[in-house]
PDB file of C-alpha atoms in Angstrom:
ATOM      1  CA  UNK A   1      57.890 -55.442 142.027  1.00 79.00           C
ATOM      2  CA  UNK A   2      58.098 -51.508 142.567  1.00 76.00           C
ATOM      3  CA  UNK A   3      56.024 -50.598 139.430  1.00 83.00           C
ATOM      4  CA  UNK A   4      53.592 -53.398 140.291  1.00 82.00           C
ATOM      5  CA  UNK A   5      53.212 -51.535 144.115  1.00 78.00           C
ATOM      6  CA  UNK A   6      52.857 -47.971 142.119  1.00 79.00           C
ATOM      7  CA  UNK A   7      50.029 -49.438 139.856  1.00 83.00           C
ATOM      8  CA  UNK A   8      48.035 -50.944 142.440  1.00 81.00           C
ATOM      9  CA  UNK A   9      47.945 -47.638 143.974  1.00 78.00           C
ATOM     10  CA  UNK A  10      47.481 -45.861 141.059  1.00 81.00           C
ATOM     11  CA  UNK A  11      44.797 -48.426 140.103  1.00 82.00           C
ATOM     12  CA  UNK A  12      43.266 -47.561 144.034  1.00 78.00           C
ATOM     13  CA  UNK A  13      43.057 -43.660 143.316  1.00 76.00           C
ATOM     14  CA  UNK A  14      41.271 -44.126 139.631  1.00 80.00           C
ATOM     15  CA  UNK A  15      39.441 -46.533 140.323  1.00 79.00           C
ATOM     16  CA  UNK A  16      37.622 -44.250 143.435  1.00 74.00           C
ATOM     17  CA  UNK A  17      37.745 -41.697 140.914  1.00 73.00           C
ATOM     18  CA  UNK A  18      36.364 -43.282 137.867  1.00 76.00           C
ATOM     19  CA  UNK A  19      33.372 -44.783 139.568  1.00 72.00           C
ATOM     20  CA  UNK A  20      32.388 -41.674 140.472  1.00 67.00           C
ATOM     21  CA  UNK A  21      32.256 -39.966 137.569  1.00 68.00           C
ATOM     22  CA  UNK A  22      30.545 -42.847 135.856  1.00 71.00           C
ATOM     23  CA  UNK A  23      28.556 -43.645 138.751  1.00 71.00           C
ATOM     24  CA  UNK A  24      28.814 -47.291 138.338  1.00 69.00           C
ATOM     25  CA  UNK A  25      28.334 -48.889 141.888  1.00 78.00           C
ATOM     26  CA  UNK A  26      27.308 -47.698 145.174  1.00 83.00           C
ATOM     27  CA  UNK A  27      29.495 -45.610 147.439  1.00 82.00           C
ATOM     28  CA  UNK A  28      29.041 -48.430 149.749  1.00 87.00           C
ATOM     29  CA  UNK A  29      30.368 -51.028 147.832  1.00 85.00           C
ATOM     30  CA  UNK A  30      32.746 -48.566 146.516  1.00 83.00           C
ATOM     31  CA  UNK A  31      34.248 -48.427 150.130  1.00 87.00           C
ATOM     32  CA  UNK A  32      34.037 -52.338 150.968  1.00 89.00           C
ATOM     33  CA  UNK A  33      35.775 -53.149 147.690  1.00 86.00           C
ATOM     34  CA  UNK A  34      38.232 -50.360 148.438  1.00 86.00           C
ATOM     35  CA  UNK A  35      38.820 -52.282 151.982  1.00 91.00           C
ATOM     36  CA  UNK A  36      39.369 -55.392 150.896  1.00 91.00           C
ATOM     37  CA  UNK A  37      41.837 -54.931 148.535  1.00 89.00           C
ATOM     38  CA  UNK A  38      43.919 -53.280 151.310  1.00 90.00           C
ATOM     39  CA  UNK A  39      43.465 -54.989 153.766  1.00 92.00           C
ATOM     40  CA  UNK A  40      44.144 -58.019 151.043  1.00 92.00           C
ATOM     41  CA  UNK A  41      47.179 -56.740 150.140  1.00 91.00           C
ATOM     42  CA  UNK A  42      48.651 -56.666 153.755  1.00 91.00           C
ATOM     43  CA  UNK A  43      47.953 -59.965 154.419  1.00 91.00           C
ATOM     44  CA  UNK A  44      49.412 -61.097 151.305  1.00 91.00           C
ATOM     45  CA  UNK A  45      52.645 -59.386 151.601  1.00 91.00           C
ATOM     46  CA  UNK A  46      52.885 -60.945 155.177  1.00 89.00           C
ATOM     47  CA  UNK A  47      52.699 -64.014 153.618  1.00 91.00           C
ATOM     48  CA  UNK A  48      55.145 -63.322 150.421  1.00 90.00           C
ATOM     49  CA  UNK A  49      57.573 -61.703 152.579  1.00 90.00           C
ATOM     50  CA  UNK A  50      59.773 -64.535 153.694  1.00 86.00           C
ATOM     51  CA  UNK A  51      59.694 -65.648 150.111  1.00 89.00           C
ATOM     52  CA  UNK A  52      59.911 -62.587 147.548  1.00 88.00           C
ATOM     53  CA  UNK A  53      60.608 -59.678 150.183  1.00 89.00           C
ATOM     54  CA  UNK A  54      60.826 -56.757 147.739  1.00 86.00           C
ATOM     55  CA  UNK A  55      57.271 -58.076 145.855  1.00 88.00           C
ATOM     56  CA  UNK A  56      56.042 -58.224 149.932  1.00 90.00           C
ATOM     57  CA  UNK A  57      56.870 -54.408 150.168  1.00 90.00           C
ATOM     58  CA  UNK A  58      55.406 -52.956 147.427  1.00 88.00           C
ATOM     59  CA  UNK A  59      52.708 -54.938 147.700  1.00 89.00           C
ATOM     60  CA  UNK A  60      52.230 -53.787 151.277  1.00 90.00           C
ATOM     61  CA  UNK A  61      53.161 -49.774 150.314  1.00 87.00           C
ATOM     62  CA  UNK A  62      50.392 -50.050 147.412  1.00 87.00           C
ATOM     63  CA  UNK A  63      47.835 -51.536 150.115  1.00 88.00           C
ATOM     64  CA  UNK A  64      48.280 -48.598 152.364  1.00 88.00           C
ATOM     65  CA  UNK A  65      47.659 -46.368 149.206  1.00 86.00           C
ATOM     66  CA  UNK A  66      44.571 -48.291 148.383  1.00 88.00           C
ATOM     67  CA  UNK A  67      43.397 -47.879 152.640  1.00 90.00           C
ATOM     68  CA  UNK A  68      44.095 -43.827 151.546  1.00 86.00           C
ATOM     69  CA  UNK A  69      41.822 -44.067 149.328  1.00 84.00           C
ATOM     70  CA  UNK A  70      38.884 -45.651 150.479  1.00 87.00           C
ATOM     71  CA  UNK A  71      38.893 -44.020 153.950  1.00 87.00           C
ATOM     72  CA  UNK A  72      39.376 -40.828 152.233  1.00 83.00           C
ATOM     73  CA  UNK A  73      36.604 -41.220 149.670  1.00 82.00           C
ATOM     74  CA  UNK A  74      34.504 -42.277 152.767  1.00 85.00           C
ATOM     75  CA  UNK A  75      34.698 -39.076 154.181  1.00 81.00           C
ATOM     76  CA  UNK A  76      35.634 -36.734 151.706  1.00 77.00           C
ATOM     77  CA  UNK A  77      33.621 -37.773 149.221  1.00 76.00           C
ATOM     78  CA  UNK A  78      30.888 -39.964 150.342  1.00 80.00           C
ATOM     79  CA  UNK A  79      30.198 -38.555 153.907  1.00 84.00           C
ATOM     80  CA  UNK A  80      29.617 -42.730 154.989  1.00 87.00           C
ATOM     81  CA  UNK A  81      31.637 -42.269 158.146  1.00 85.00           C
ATOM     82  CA  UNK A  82      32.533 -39.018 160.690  1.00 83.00           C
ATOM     83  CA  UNK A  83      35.810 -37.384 160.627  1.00 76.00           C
ATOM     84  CA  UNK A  84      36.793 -38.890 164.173  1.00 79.00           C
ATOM     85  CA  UNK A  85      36.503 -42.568 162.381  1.00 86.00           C
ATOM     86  CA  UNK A  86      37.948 -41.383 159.463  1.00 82.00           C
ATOM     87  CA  UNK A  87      41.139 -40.070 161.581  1.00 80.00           C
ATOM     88  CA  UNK A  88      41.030 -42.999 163.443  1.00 84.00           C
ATOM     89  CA  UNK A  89      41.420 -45.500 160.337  1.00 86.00           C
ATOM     90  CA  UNK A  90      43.891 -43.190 158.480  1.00 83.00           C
ATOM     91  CA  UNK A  91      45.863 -43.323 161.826  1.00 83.00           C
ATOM     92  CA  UNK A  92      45.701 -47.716 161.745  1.00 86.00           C
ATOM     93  CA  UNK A  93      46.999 -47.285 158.263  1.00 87.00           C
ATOM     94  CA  UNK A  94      49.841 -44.875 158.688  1.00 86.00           C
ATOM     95  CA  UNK A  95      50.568 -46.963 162.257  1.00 87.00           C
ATOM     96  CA  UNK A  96      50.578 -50.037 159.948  1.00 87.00           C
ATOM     97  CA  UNK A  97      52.474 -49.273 157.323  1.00 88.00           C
ATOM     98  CA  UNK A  98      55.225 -47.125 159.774  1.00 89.00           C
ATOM     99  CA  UNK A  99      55.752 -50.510 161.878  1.00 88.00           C
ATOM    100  CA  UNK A 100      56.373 -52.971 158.366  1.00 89.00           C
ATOM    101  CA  UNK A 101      58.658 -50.344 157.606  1.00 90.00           C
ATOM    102  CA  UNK A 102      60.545 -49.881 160.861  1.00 89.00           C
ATOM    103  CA  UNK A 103      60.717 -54.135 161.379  1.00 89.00           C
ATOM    104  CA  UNK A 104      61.310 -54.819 157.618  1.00 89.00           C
ATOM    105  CA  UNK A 105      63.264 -51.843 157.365  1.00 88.00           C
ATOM    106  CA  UNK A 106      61.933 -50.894 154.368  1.00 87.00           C
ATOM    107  CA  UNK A 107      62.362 -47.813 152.523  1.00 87.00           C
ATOM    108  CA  UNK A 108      59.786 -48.667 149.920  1.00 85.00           C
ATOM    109  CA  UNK A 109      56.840 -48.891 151.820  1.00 87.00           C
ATOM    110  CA  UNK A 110      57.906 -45.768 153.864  1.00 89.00           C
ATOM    111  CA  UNK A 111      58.188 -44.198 150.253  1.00 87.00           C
ATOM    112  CA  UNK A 112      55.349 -45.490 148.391  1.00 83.00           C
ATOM    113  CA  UNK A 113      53.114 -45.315 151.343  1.00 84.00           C
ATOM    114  CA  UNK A 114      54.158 -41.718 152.329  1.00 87.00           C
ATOM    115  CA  UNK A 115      53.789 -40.409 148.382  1.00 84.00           C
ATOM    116  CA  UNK A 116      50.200 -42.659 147.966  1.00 79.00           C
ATOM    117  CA  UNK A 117      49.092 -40.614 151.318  1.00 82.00           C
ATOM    118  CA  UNK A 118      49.685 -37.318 149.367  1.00 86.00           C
ATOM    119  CA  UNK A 119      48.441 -38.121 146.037  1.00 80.00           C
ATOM    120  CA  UNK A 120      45.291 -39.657 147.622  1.00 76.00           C
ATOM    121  CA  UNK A 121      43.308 -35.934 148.852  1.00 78.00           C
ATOM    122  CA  UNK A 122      45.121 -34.534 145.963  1.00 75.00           C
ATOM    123  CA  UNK A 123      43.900 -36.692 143.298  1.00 68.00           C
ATOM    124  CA  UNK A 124      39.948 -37.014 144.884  1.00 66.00           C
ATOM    125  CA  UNK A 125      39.788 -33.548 146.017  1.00 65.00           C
ATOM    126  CA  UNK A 126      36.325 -32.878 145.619  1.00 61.00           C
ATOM    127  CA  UNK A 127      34.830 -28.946 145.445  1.00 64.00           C
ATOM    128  CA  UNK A 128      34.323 -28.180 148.998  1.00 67.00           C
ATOM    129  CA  UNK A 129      36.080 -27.138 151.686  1.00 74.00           C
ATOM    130  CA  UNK A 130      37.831 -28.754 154.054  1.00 78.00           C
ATOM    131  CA  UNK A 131      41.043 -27.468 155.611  1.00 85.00           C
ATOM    132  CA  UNK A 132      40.947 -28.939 159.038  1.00 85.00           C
ATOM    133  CA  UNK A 133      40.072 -32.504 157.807  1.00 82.00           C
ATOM    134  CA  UNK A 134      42.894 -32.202 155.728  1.00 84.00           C
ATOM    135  CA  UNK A 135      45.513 -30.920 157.076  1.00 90.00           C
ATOM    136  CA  UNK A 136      44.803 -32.880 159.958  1.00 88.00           C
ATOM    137  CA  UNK A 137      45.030 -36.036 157.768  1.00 85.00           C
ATOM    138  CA  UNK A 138      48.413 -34.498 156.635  1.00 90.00           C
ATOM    139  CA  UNK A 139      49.646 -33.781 160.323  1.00 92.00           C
ATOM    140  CA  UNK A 140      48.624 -37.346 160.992  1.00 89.00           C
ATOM    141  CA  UNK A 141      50.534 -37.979 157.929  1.00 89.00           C
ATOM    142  CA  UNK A 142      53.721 -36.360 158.413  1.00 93.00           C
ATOM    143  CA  UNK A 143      54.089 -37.568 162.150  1.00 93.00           C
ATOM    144  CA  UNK A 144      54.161 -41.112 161.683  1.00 90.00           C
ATOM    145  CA  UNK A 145      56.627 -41.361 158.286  1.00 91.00           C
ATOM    146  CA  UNK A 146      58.887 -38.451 160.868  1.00 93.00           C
ATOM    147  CA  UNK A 147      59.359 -41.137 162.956  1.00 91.00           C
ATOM    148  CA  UNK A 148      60.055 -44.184 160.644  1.00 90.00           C
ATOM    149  CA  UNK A 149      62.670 -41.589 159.514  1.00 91.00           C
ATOM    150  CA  UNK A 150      64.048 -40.789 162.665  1.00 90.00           C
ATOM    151  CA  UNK A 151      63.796 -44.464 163.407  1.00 88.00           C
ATOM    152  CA  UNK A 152      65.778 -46.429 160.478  1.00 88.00           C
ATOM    153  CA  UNK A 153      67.325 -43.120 159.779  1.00 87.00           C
ATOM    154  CA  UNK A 154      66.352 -41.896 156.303  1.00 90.00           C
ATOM    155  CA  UNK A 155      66.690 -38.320 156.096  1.00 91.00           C
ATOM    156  CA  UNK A 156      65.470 -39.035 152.579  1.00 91.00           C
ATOM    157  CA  UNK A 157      61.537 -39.800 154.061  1.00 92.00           C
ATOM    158  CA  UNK A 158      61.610 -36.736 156.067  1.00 93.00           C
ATOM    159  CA  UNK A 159      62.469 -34.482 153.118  1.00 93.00           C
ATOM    160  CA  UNK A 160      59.779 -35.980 150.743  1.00 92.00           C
ATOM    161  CA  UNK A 161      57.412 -35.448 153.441  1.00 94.00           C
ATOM    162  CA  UNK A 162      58.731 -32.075 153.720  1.00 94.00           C
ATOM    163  CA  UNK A 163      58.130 -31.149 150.007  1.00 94.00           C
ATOM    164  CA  UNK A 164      54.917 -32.897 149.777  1.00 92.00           C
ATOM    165  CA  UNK A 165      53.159 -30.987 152.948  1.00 94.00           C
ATOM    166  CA  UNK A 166      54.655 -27.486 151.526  1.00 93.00           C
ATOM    167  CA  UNK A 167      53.091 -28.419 147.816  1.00 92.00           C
ATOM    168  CA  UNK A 168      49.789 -29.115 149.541  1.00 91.00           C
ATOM    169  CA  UNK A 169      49.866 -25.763 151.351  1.00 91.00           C
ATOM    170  CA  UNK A 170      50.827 -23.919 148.375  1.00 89.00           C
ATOM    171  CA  UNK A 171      47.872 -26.030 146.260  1.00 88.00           C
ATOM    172  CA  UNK A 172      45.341 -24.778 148.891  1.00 88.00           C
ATOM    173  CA  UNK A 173      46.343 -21.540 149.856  1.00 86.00           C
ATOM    174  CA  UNK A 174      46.274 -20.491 146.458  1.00 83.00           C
ATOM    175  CA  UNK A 175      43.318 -21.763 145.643  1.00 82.00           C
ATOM    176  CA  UNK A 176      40.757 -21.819 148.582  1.00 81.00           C
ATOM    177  CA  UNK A 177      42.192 -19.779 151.375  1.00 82.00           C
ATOM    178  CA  UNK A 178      40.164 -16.628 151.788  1.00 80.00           C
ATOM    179  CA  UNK A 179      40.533 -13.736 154.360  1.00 77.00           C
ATOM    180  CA  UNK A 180      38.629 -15.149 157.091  1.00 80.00           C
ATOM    181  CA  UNK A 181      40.497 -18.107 157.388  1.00 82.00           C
ATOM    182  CA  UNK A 182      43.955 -16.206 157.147  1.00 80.00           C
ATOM    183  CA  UNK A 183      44.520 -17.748 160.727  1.00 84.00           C
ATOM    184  CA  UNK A 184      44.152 -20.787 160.179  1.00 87.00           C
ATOM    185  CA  UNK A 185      46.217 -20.972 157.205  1.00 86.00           C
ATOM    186  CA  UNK A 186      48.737 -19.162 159.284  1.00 86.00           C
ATOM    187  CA  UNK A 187      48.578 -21.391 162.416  1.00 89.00           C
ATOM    188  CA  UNK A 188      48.789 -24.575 159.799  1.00 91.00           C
ATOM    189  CA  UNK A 189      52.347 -23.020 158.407  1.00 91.00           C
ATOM    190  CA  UNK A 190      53.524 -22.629 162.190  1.00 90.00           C
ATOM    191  CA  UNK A 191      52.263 -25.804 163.230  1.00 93.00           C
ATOM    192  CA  UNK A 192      53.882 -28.171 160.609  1.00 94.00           C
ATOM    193  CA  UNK A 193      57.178 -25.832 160.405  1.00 93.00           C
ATOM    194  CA  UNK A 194      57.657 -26.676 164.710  1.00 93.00           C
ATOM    195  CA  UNK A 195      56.703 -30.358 163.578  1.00 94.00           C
ATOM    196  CA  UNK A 196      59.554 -30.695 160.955  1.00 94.00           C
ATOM    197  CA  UNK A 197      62.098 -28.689 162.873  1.00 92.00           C
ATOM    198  CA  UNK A 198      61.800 -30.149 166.567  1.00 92.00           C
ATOM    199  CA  UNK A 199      62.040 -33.479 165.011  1.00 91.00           C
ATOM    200  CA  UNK A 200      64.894 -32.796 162.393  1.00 90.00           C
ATOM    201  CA  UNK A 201      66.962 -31.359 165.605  1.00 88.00           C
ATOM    202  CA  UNK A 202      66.064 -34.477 167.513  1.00 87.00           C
ATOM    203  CA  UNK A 203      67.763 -36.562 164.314  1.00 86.00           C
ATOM    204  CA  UNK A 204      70.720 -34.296 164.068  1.00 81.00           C
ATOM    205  CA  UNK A 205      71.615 -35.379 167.735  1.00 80.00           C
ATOM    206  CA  UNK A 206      71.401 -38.664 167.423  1.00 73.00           C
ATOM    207  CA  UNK A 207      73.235 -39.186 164.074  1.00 69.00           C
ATOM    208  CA  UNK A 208      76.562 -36.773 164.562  1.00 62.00           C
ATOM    209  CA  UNK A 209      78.308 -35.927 161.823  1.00 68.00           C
ATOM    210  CA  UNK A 210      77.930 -37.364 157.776  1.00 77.00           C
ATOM    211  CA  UNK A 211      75.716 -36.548 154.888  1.00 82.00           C
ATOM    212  CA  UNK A 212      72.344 -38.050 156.533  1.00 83.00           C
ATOM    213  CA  UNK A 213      73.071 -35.409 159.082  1.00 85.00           C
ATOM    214  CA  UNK A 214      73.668 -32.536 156.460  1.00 88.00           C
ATOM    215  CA  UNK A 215      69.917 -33.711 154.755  1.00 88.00           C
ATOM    216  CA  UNK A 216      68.413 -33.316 158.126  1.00 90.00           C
ATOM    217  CA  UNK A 217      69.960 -29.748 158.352  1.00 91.00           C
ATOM    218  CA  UNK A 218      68.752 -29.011 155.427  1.00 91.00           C
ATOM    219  CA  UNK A 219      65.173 -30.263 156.018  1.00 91.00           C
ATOM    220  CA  UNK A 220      65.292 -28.537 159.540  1.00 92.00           C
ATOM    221  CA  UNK A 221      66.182 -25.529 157.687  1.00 93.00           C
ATOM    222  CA  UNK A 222      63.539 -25.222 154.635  1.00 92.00           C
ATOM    223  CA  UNK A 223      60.981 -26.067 157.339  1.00 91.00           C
ATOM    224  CA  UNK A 224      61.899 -22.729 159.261  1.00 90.00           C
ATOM    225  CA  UNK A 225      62.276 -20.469 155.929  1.00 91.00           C
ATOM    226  CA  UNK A 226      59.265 -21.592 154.016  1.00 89.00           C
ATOM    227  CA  UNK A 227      56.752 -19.883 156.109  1.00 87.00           C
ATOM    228  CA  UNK A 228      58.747 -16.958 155.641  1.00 85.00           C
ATOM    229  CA  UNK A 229      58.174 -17.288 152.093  1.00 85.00           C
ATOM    230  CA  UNK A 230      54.426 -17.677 152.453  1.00 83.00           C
ATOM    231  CA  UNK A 231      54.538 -14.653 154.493  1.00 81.00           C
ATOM    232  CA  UNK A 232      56.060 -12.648 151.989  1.00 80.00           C
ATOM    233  CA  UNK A 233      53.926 -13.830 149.521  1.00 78.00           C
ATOM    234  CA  UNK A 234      51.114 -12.875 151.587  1.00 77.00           C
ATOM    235  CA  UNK A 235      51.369  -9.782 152.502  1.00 75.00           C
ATOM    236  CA  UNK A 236      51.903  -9.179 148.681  1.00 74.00           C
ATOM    237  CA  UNK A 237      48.490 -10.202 148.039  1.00 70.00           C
ATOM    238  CA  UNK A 238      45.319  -7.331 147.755  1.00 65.00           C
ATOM    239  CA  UNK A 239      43.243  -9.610 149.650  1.00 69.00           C
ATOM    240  CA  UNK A 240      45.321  -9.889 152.680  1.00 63.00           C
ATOM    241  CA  UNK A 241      46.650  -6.946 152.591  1.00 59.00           C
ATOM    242  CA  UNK A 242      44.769  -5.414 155.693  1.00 59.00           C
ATOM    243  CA  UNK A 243      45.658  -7.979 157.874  1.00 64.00           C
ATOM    244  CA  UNK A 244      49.840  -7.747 158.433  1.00 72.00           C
ATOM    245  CA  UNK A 245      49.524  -8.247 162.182  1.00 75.00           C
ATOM    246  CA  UNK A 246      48.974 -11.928 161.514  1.00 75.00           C
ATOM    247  CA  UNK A 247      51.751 -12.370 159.031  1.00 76.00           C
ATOM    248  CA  UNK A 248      54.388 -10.193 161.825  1.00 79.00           C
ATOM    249  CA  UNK A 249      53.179 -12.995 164.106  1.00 79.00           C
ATOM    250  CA  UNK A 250      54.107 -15.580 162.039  1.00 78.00           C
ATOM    251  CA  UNK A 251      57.245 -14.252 160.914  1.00 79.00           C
ATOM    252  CA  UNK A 252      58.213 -13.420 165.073  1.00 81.00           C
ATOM    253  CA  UNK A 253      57.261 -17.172 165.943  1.00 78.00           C
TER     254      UNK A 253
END
């Protein structure tokens, strides 16, 4: 039931991708097709789930994969809808998929739908530019699986989220970052290192002592260092090399 949830959303992400490289169908229908299967595969798992509950979330975790991926392509790739609808409809689907997890308490839709919602700008990442749109979409990301975490605590959902926000920040910062938009880059590392580490303290308080509360420590704590890290990498760099002020600022916060 697992590997059938993975495929569907692997099937999502291709399938976006394929077409476009082929150019097979309209982006339109592209995006309705995309739609329905997600929305499809919601309703379906609300129907399996007093029946086959583990088929019901997969199923549902793969639908909010396929959601990803149309809304994303919508924007990202298509330009069919603005970035406020695009943020709202990314927000439904991580709101979605948060509450099945929370009332089903389900780690595998918190998991599949959490590492679907990384893969998704990752695997259509097109050639421009977009950092606010996407680490926006992240933020957005990273808010609502902090919660389910903090919720049903699972330690285990904030750390992936963790790791997967820090890969994305390496993946752009190495590869599109340029010296003009060495603030931004910098406020994104503060922003989503207060994120993790306000809510890993709030977790640690309510959970006392145990090894969920020693994961949360150490999420809390890789949160706080790995800007540090960027920093130092930074200021290695010959194209930021002028501009240390920002990185001192980063490193005081």
């Amino acid at each position: 039931a697992v590997l059938g949830g993975i495929v569907l959303a692997l099937a999502a992400i291709l399938f976006f991708k394929y077409s476009i490289e082929q150019g097979l169908i309209p982006p339109v229908v592209r995006f309705i097709i995309g739609v329905t299967i997600g929305v499809a595969a919601f309703g379906l798992s609300e129907w399996l789930y007093s029946r086959y509950e583990t088929t019901a979330n997969a199923l549902a975790g793969g639908g909010a994969v396929v959601l990803y991926s149309a809304f994303w392509a919508a924007k990202a790739l298509y330009n069919l809808i603005g970035l406020e609808l695009a943020f709202g409809l990314m927000g439904l689907t991580t709101a979605a998929c948060c509450v099945l997890a929370v009332r089903r308490g389900s780690k595998v839709i918190a998991i599949l739908g959490l590492v679907g919602g990384f893969a998704t700008p990752l695997a259509l990442a097109g050639k421009s530019d977009n950092p606010i749109g996407l680490f926006g979409y992240l933020l957005l990301l990273d808010v609502g699986f902090l919660f389910v975490a903090l919720r049903r605590r699972w330690p285990v959902v904030a750390m992936l989220s963790l790791v997967g926000t820090v890969l994305m920040q390496i993946g752009w910062m190495s590869s599109r970052m340029q010296p003009e938009s060495l603030w931004l880059g910098l406020g994104v590392l503060a922003i989503f290192a207060a994120v993790f580490a306000v809510m890993s303290a709030r977790a640690q308080q309510a959970q006392g002592q145990g090894e969920d509360r020693r994961i949360w420590m150490l999420t809390q704590a890789s949160a706080i260092l790995v800007p540090h890290a960027f920093a130092v990498g930074l200021a290695g760099s010959s194209r930021f090399g002028a501009h240390l002020y920002p990185l001192a600022i980063l490193v005081g916060i």
